[in-house]
GROMACS .gro file of C-alpha atoms in nm:
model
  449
    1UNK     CA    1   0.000   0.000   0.000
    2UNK     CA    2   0.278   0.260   0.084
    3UNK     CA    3   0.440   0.211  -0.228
    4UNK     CA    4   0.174   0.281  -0.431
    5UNK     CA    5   0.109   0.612  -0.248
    6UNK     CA    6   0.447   0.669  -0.299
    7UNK     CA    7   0.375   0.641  -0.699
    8UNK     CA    8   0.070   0.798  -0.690
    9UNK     CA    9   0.188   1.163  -0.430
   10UNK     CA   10   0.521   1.195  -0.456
   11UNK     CA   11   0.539   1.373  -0.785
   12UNK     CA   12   0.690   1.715  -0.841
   13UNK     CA   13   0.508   2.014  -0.664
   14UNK     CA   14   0.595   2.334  -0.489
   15UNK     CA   15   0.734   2.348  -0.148
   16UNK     CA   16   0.459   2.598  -0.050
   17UNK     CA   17   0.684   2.856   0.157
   18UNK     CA   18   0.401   3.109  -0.029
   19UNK     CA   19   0.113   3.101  -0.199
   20UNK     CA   20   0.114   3.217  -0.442
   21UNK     CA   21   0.474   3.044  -0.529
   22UNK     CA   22   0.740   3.229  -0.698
   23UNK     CA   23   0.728   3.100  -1.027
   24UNK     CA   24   0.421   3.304  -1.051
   25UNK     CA   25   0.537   3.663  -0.973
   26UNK     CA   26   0.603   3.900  -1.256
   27UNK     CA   27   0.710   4.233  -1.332
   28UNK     CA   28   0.406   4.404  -1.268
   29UNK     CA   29   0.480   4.464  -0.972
   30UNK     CA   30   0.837   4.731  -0.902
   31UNK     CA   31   0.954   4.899  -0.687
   32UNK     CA   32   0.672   5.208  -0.730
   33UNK     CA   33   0.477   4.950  -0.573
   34UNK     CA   34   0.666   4.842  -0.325
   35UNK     CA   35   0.743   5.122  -0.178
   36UNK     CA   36   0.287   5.224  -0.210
   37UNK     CA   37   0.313   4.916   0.023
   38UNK     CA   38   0.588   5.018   0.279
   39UNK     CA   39   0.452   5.356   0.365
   40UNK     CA   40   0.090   5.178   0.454
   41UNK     CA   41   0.285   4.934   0.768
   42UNK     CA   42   0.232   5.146   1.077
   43UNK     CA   43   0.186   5.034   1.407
   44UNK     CA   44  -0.064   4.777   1.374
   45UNK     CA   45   0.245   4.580   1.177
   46UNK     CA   46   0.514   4.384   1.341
   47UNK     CA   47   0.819   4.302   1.114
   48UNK     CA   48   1.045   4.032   1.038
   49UNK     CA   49   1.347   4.116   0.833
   50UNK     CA   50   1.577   3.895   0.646
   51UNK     CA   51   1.901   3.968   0.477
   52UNK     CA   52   2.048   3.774   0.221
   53UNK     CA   53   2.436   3.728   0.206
   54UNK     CA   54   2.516   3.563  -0.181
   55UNK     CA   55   2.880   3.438  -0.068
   56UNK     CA   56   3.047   3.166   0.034
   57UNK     CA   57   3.411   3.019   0.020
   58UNK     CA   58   3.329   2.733  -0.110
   59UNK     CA   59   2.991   2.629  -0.319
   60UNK     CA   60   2.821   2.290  -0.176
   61UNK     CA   61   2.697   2.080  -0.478
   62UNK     CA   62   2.367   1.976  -0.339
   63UNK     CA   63   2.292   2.389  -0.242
   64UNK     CA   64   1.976   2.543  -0.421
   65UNK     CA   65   2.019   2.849  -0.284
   66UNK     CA   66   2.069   3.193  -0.460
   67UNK     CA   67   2.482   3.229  -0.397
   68UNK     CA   68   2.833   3.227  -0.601
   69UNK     CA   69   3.160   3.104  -0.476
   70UNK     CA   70   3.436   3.391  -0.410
   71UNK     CA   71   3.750   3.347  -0.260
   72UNK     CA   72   3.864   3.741  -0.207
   73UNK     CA   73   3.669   3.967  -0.003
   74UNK     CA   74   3.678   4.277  -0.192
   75UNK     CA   75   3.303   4.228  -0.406
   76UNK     CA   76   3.154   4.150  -0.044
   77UNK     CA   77   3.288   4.489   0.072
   78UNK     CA   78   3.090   4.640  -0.243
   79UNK     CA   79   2.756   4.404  -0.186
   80UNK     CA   80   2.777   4.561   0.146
   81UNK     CA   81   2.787   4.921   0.082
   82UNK     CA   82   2.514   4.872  -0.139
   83UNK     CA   83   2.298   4.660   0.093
   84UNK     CA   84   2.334   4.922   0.337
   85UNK     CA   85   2.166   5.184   0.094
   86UNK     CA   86   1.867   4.982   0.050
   87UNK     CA   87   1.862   4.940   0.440
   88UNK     CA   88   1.833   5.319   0.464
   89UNK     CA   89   1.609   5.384   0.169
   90UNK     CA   90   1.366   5.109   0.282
   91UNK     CA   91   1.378   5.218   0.648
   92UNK     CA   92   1.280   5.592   0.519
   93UNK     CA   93   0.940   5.458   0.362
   94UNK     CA   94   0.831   5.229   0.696
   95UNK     CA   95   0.683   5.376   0.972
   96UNK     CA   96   0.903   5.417   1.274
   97UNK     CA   97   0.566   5.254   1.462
   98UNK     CA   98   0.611   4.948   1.234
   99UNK     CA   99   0.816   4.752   1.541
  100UNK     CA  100   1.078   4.428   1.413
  101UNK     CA  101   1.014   4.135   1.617
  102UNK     CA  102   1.289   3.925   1.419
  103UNK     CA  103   1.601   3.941   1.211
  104UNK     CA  104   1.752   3.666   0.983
  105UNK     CA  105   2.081   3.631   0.820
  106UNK     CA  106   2.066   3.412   0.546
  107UNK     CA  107   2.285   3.294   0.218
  108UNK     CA  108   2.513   3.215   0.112
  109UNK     CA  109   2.735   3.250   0.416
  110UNK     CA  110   2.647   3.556   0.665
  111UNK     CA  111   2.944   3.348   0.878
  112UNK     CA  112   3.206   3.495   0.590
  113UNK     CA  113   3.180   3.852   0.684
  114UNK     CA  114   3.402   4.027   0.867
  115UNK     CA  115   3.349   4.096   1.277
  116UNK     CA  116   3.356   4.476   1.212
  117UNK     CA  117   3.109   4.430   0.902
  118UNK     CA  118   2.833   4.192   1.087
  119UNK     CA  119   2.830   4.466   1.371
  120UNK     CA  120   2.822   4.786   1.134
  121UNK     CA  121   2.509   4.587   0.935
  122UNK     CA  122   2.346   4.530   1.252
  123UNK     CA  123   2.358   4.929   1.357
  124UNK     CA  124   2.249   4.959   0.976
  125UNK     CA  125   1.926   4.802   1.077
  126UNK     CA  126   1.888   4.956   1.435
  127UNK     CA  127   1.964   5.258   1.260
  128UNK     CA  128   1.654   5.232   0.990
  129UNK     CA  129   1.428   5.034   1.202
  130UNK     CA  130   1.276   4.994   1.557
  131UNK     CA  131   1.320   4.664   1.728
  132UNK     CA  132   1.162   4.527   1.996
  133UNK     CA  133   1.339   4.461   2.315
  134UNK     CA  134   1.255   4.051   2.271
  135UNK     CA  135   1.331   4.020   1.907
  136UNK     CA  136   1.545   3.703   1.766
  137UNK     CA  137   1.819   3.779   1.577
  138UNK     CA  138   1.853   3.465   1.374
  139UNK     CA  139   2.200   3.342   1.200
  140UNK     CA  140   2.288   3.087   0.957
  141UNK     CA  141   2.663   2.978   1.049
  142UNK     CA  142   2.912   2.786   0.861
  143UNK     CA  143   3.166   2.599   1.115
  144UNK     CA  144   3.441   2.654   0.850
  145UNK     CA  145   3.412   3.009   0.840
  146UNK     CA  146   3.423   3.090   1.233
  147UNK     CA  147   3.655   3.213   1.487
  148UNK     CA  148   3.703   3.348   1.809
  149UNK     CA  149   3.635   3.745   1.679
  150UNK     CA  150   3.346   3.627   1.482
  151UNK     CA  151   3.216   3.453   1.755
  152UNK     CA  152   3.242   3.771   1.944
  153UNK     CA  153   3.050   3.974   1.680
  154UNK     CA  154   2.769   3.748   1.676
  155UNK     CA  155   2.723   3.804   2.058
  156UNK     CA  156   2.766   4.167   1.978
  157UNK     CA  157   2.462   4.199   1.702
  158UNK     CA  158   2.288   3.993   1.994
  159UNK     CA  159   2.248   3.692   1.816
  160UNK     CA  160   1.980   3.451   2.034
  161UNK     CA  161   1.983   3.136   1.770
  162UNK     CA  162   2.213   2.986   1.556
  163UNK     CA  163   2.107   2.784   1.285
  164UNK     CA  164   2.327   2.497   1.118
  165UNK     CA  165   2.339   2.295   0.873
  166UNK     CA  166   2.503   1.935   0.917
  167UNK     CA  167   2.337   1.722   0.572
  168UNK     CA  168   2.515   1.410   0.650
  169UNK     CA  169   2.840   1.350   0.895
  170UNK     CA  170   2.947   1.045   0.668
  171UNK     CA  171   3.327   1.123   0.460
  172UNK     CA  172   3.197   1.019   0.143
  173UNK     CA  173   2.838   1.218   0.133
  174UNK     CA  174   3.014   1.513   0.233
  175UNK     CA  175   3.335   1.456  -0.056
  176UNK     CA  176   3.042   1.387  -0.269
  177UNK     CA  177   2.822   1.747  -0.223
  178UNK     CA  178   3.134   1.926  -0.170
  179UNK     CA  179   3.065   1.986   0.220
  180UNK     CA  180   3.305   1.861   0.419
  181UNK     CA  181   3.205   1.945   0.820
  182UNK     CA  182   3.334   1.699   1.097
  183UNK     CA  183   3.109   1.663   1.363
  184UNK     CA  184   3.404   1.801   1.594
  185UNK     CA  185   3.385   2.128   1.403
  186UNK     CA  186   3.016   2.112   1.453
  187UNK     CA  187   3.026   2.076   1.804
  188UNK     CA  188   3.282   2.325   1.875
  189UNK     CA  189   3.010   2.586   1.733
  190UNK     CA  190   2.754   2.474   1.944
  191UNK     CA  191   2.969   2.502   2.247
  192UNK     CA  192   3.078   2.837   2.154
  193UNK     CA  193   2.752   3.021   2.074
  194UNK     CA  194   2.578   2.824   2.386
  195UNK     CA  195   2.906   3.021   2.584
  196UNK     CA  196   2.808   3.318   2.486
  197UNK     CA  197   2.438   3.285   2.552
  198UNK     CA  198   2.265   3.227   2.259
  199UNK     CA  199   1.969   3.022   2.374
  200UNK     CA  200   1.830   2.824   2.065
  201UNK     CA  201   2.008   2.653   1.829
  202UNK     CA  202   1.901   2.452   1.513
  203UNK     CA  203   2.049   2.181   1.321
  204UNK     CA  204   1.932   2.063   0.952
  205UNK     CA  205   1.967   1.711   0.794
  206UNK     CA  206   1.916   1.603   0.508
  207UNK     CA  207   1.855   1.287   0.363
  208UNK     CA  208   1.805   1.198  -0.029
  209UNK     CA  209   2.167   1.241  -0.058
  210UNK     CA  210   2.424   1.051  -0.322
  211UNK     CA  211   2.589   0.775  -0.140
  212UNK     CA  212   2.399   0.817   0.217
  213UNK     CA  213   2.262   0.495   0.334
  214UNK     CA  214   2.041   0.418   0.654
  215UNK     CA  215   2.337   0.370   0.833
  216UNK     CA  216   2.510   0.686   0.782
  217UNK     CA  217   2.169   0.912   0.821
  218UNK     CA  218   2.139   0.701   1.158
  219UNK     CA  219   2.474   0.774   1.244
  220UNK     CA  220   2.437   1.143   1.197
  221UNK     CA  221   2.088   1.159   1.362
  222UNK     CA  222   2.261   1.003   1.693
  223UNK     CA  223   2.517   1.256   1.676
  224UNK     CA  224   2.305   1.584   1.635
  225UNK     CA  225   2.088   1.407   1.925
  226UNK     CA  226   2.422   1.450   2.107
  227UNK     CA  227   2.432   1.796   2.079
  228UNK     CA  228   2.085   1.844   2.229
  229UNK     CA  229   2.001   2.107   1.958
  230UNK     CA  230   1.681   2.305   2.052
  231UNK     CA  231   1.528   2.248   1.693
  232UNK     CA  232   1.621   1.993   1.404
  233UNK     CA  233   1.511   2.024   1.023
  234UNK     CA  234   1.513   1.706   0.848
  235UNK     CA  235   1.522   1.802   0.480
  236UNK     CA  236   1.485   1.613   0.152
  237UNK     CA  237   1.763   1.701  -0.023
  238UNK     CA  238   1.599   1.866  -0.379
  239UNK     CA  239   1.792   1.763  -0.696
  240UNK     CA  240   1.687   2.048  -0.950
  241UNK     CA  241   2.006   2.060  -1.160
  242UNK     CA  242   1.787   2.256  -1.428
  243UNK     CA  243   1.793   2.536  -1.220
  244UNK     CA  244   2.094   2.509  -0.999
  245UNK     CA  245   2.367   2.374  -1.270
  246UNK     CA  246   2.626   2.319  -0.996
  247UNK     CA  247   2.366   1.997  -0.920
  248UNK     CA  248   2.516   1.838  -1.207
  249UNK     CA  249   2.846   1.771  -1.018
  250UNK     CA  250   2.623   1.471  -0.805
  251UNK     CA  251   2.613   1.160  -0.994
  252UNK     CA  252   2.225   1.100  -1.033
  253UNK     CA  253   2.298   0.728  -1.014
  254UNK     CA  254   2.439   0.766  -0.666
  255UNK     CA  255   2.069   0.936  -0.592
  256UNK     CA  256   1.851   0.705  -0.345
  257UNK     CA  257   1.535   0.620  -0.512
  258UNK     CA  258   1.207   0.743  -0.388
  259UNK     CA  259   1.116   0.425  -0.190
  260UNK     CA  260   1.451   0.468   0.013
  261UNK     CA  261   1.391   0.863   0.028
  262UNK     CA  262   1.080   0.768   0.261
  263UNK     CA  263   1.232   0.531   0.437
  264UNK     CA  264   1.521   0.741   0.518
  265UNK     CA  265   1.284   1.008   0.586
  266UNK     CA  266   1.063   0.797   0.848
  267UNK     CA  267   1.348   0.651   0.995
  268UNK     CA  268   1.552   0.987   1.068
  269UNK     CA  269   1.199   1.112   1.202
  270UNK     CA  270   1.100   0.802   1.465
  271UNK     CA  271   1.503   0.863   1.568
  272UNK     CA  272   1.415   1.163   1.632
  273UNK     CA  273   1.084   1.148   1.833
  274UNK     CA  274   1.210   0.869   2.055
  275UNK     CA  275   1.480   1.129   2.137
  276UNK     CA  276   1.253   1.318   2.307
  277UNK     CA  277   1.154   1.576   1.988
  278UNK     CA  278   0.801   1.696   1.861
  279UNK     CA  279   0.746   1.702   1.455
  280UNK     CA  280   0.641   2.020   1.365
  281UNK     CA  281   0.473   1.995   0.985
  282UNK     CA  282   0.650   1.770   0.763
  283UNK     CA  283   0.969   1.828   0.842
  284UNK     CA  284   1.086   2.037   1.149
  285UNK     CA  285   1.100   1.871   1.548
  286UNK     CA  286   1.211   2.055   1.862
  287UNK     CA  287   1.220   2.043   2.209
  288UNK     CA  288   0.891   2.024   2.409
  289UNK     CA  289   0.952   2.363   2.547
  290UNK     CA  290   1.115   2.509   2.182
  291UNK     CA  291   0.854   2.841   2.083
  292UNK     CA  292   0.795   2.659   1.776
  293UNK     CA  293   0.666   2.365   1.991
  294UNK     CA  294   0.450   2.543   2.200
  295UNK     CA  295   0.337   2.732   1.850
  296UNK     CA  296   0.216   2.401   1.709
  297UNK     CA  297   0.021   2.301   2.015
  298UNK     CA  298  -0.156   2.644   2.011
  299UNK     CA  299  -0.276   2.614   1.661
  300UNK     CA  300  -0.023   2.950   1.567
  301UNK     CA  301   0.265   2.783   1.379
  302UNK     CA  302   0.334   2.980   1.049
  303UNK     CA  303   0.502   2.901   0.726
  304UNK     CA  304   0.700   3.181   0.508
  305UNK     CA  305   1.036   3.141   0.246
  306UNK     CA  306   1.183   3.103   0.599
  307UNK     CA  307   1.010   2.781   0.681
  308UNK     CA  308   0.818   2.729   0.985
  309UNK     CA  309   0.821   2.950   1.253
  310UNK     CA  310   0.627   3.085   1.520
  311UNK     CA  311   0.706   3.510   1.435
  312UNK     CA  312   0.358   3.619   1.415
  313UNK     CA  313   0.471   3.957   1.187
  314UNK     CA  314   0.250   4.053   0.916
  315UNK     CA  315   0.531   4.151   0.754
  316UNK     CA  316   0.824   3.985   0.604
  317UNK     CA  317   1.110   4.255   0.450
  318UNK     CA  318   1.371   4.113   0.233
  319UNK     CA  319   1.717   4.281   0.205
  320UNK     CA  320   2.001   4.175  -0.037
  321UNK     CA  321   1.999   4.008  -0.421
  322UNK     CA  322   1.679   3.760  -0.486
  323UNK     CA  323   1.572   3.815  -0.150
  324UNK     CA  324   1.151   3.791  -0.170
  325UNK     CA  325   0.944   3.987   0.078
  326UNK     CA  326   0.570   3.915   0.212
  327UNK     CA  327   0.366   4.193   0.238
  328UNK     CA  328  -0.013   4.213   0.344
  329UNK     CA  329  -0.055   4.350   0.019
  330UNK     CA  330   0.184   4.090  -0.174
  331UNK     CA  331   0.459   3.947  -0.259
  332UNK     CA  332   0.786   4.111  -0.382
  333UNK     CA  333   1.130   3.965  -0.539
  334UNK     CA  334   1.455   4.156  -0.518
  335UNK     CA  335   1.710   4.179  -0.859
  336UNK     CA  336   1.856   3.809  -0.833
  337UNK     CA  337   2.184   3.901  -1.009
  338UNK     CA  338   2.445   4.066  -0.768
  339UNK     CA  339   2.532   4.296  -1.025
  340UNK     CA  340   2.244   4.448  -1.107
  341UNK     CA  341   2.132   4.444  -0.769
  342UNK     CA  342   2.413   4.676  -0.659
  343UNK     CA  343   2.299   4.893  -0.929
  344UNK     CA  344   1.965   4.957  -0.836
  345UNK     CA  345   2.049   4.983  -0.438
  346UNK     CA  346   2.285   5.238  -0.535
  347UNK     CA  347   2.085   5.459  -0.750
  348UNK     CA  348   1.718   5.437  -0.586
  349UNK     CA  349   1.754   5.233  -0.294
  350UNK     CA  350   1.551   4.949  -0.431
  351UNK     CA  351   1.557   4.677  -0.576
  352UNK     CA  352   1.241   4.502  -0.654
  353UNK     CA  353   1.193   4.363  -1.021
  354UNK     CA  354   0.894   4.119  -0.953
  355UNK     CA  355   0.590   4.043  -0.753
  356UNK     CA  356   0.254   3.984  -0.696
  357UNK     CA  357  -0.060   4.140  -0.565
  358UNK     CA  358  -0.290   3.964  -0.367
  359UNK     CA  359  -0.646   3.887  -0.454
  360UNK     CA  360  -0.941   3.743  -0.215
  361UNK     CA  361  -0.883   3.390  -0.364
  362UNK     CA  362  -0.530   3.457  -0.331
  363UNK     CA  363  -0.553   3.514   0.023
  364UNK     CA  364  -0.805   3.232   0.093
  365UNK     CA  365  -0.613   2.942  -0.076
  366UNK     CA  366  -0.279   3.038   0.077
  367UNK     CA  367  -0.472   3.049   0.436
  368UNK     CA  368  -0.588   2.690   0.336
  369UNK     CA  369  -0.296   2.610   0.198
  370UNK     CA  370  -0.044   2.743   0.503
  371UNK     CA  371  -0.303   2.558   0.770
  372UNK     CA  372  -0.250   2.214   0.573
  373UNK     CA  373   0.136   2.254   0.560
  374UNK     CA  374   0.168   2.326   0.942
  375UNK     CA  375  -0.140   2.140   1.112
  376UNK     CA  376  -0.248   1.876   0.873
  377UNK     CA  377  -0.639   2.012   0.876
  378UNK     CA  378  -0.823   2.325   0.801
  379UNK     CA  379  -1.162   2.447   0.966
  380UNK     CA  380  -1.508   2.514   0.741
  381UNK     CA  381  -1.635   2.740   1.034
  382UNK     CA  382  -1.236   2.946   1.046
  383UNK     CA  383  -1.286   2.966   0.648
  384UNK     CA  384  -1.636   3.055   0.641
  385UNK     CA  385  -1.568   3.319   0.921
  386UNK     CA  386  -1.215   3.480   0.757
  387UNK     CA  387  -1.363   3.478   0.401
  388UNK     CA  388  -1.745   3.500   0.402
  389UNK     CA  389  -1.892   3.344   0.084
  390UNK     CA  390  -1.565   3.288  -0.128
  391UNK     CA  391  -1.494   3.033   0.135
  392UNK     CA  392  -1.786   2.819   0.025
  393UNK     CA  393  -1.581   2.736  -0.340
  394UNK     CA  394  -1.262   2.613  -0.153
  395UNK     CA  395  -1.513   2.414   0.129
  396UNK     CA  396  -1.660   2.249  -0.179
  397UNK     CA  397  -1.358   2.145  -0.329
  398UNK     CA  398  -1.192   2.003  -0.003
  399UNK     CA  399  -1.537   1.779  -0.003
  400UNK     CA  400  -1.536   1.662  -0.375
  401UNK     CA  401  -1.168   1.577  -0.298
  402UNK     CA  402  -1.215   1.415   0.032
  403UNK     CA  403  -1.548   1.221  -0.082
  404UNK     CA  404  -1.320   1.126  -0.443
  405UNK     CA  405  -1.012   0.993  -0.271
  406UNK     CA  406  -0.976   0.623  -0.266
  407UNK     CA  407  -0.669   0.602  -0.087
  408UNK     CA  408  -0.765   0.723   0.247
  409UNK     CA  409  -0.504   0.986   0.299
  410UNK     CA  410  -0.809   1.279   0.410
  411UNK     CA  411  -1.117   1.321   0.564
  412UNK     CA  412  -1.393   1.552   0.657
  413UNK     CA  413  -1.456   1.517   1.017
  414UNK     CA  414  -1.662   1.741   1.245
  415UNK     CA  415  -1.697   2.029   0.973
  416UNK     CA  416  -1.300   1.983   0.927
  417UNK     CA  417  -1.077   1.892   0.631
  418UNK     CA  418  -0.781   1.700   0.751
  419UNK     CA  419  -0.533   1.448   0.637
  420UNK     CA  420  -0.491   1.136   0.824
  421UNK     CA  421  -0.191   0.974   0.944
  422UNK     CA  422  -0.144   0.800   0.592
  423UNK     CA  423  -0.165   1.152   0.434
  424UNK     CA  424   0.033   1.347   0.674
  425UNK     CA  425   0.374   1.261   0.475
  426UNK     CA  426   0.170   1.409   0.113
  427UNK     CA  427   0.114   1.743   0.257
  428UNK     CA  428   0.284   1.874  -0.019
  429UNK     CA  429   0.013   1.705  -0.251
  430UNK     CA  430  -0.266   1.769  -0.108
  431UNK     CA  431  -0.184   2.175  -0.013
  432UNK     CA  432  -0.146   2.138  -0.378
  433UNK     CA  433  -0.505   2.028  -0.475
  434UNK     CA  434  -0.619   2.422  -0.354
  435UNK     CA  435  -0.361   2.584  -0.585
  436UNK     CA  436  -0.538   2.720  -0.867
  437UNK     CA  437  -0.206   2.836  -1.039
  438UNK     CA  438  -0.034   2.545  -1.051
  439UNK     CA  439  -0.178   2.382  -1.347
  440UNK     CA  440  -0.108   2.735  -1.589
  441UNK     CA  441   0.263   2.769  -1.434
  442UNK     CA  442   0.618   2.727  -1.596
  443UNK     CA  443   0.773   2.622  -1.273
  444UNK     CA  444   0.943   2.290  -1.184
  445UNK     CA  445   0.952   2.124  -0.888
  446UNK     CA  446   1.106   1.896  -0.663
  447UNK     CA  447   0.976   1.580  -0.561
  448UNK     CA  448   0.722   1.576  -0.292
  449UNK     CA  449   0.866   1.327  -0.027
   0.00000   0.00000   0.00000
């Protein structure tokens, strides 16, 4: 039976971080608009900021994200100066009563810069924005990057989590995606930020990867375990070599099929329960007492190009090249190429070359859609009561589904659309089911489980 759910729901759809996805934004929407949409946040708007970093020493073969590979210093210097402008110029269109409640720096590698530069971006931010007291400053580290200064900077910009990514602690995975990361290097960070008071970290795994068997995901899950992390993502890794070429460097044949994927995937995720961890969605666990935990329990766990979390901000601001920003009017894309990026920071301020505007639907299907990624269900009555009459089309389409399905993987239950514990792993494909642009888009996709 589980194989032939596996054949029938593990095809290619979107990962759902939005909805609309990505592959549906366009240029009708600049940075005219963008900045319409800035100057309307006032003090009913908490923020969450994220700034995107596009460098790293070295480029990991199984990476999808948006970065390039430098070795000298001197262009980050430049991004920098330029990423500061749009700081300022974006900063100058947001109301000062707009408060941040979070800040995360992505990539690339944010670990790469410079101690002087990670503190003089902070004050670039404290300088544009208000943050509140409580607000998480969030940081993606690379072990090979840090030191002892660096270490010290991050406590400086007041880091409180530091987020990780470990893939696979076996020699030849890591040879094989270019991402080589003892577990002793790995440790060493954990120790060091936990020093200096940082008081949530998270750890990412992936399995999916070229050469990893059960053995060597096992033996990685035990070790992470060991470090008592506060959260853990457990990734599939997503091979999508048409759009990241650098993918090509895996050997496809070295690829687990999609029958060992899941089993991986279940077996990494009982590991990780029996440790003492609560899933979160499909693909997140933390501690009991983790924010995110207690998010999921409440019924207020959220889903953004961040993943889950439990910031409640309405609004999401994107700094940096390709970074995308969620609005409660839409959706916006910075200028992917560096280049051109730099360009448009330095002569306006921003960036923005794509985007969307929400619509009703819009709004209702990614509320549908955001409810099934993080609690497996949505409510008729919530619907109904958020979206009075154009509820009624998606309510009708969750029962034609429910009542069509032969495989048992949802249910209508007490005026509720959920999936049961067969479905649970084909969130992906069911969310997808309510996305009424998926059919007309251009986009591809990685594989579901």
């Amino acid at each position: 039976m589980q194989n032939s759910l596996l054949a029938k729901y593990s095809g290619s759809v979107p990962r759902y971080t939005s909805y609309p996805t990505a592959p549906h934004f366009h240029e009708g929407v600049h940075c005219g608009k963008y900045a319409q949409w800035l100057g309307e946040l006032g003090s009913q708007h908490d923020l969450s900021l994220y700034v995107h970093i596009p460098y790293c020493d070295r480029l990991c073969w199984f990476c999808a994200c948006h970065t390039k590979h430098t070795l000298k210093y001197e262009p980050i210097e430049t991004y920098l100066a330029s990423l500061k402008k749009e700081i300022a110029k974006v900063g100058s269109l947001v109301s000062r009563e707009a408060k941040v409640s979070g800040l995360h720096f992505g990539g690339g590698s944010p670990t790469m810069l410079k101690p002087q530069d990670m503190i003089d971006l902070m004050k670039a931010f404290r300088e544009a924005f208000d943050f509140r007291d409580d607000a998480e400053i969030s940081v993606e580290m690379d072990p090979n990057d840090l030191d002892e200064p660096r270490y010290d900077a991050l406590a400086a910009i007041g880091m409180t989590r530091a987020s990780l990514g470990v893939q696979d602690f076996d020699p030849k995975v890591q040879k094989t995606i270019n991402r080589i990361q003892t577990f002793e290097q790995t440790k060493s960070v954990v120790d060091a930020v936990r020093a200096r008071g940082v008081h949530s970290v998270n750890c990412d795994i992936l399995y999916g990867l070229p050469y990893q068997t059960m053995e060597t995901l096992e033996a990685t899950v035990d070790d992470i375990v060991s470090l008592s992390p506060d959260r853990i993502a457990l990734f599939g890794y997503a091979h999508v070599p048409w759009m990241k070429k650098h993918q090509t460097m895996i050997p496809e044949e070295a690829l687990p099929d999609v029958e060992m994927r899941f089993a991986q995937m279940t077996r990494a995720a009982d590991m990780l329960v029996a440790a003492g961890y609560e899933p979160i969605g499909i693909d997140h666990f933390a501690r009991p007492d983790d924010r995110l935990a207690v998010a999921a329990r409440n019924g207020k766990l959220r889903r953004n190009f961040q993943g889950y979390t439990d910031d409640a901000a309405e609004a999401l601001i994107g700094f940096g090249a390709s970074s995308i920003g969620q609005l409660p009017q839409g959706y916006v894309q910075n200028m992917p190429a560096t280049g051109e990026y730099q360009r448009l920071a330095d002569t306006d301020g921003l960036t923005v070359v794509r985007g969307i505007e929400l619509t009703d639907d819009d709004r209702l299907r990614a509320h549908v859609i955001e409810q099934i990624m993080c609690g497996f269900a949505f409510s008729f009555a919530t619907v109904r009561k958020l979206y009075p009459g154009i509820g009624e089309t998606v309510i009708a389409e969750a029962r034609q589904y429910a009542a069509s399905n032969p495989d048992g993987i949802c249910e209508i239950v007490a005026d509720e659309f959920r999936l049961t514990e067969a479905g649970k792993p084909f969130a992906r494909s069911v969310a997808a089911v309510f996305d009424s642009y998926l059919a007309t888009g251009k986009g591809r996709h990685s594989i579901a489980v």
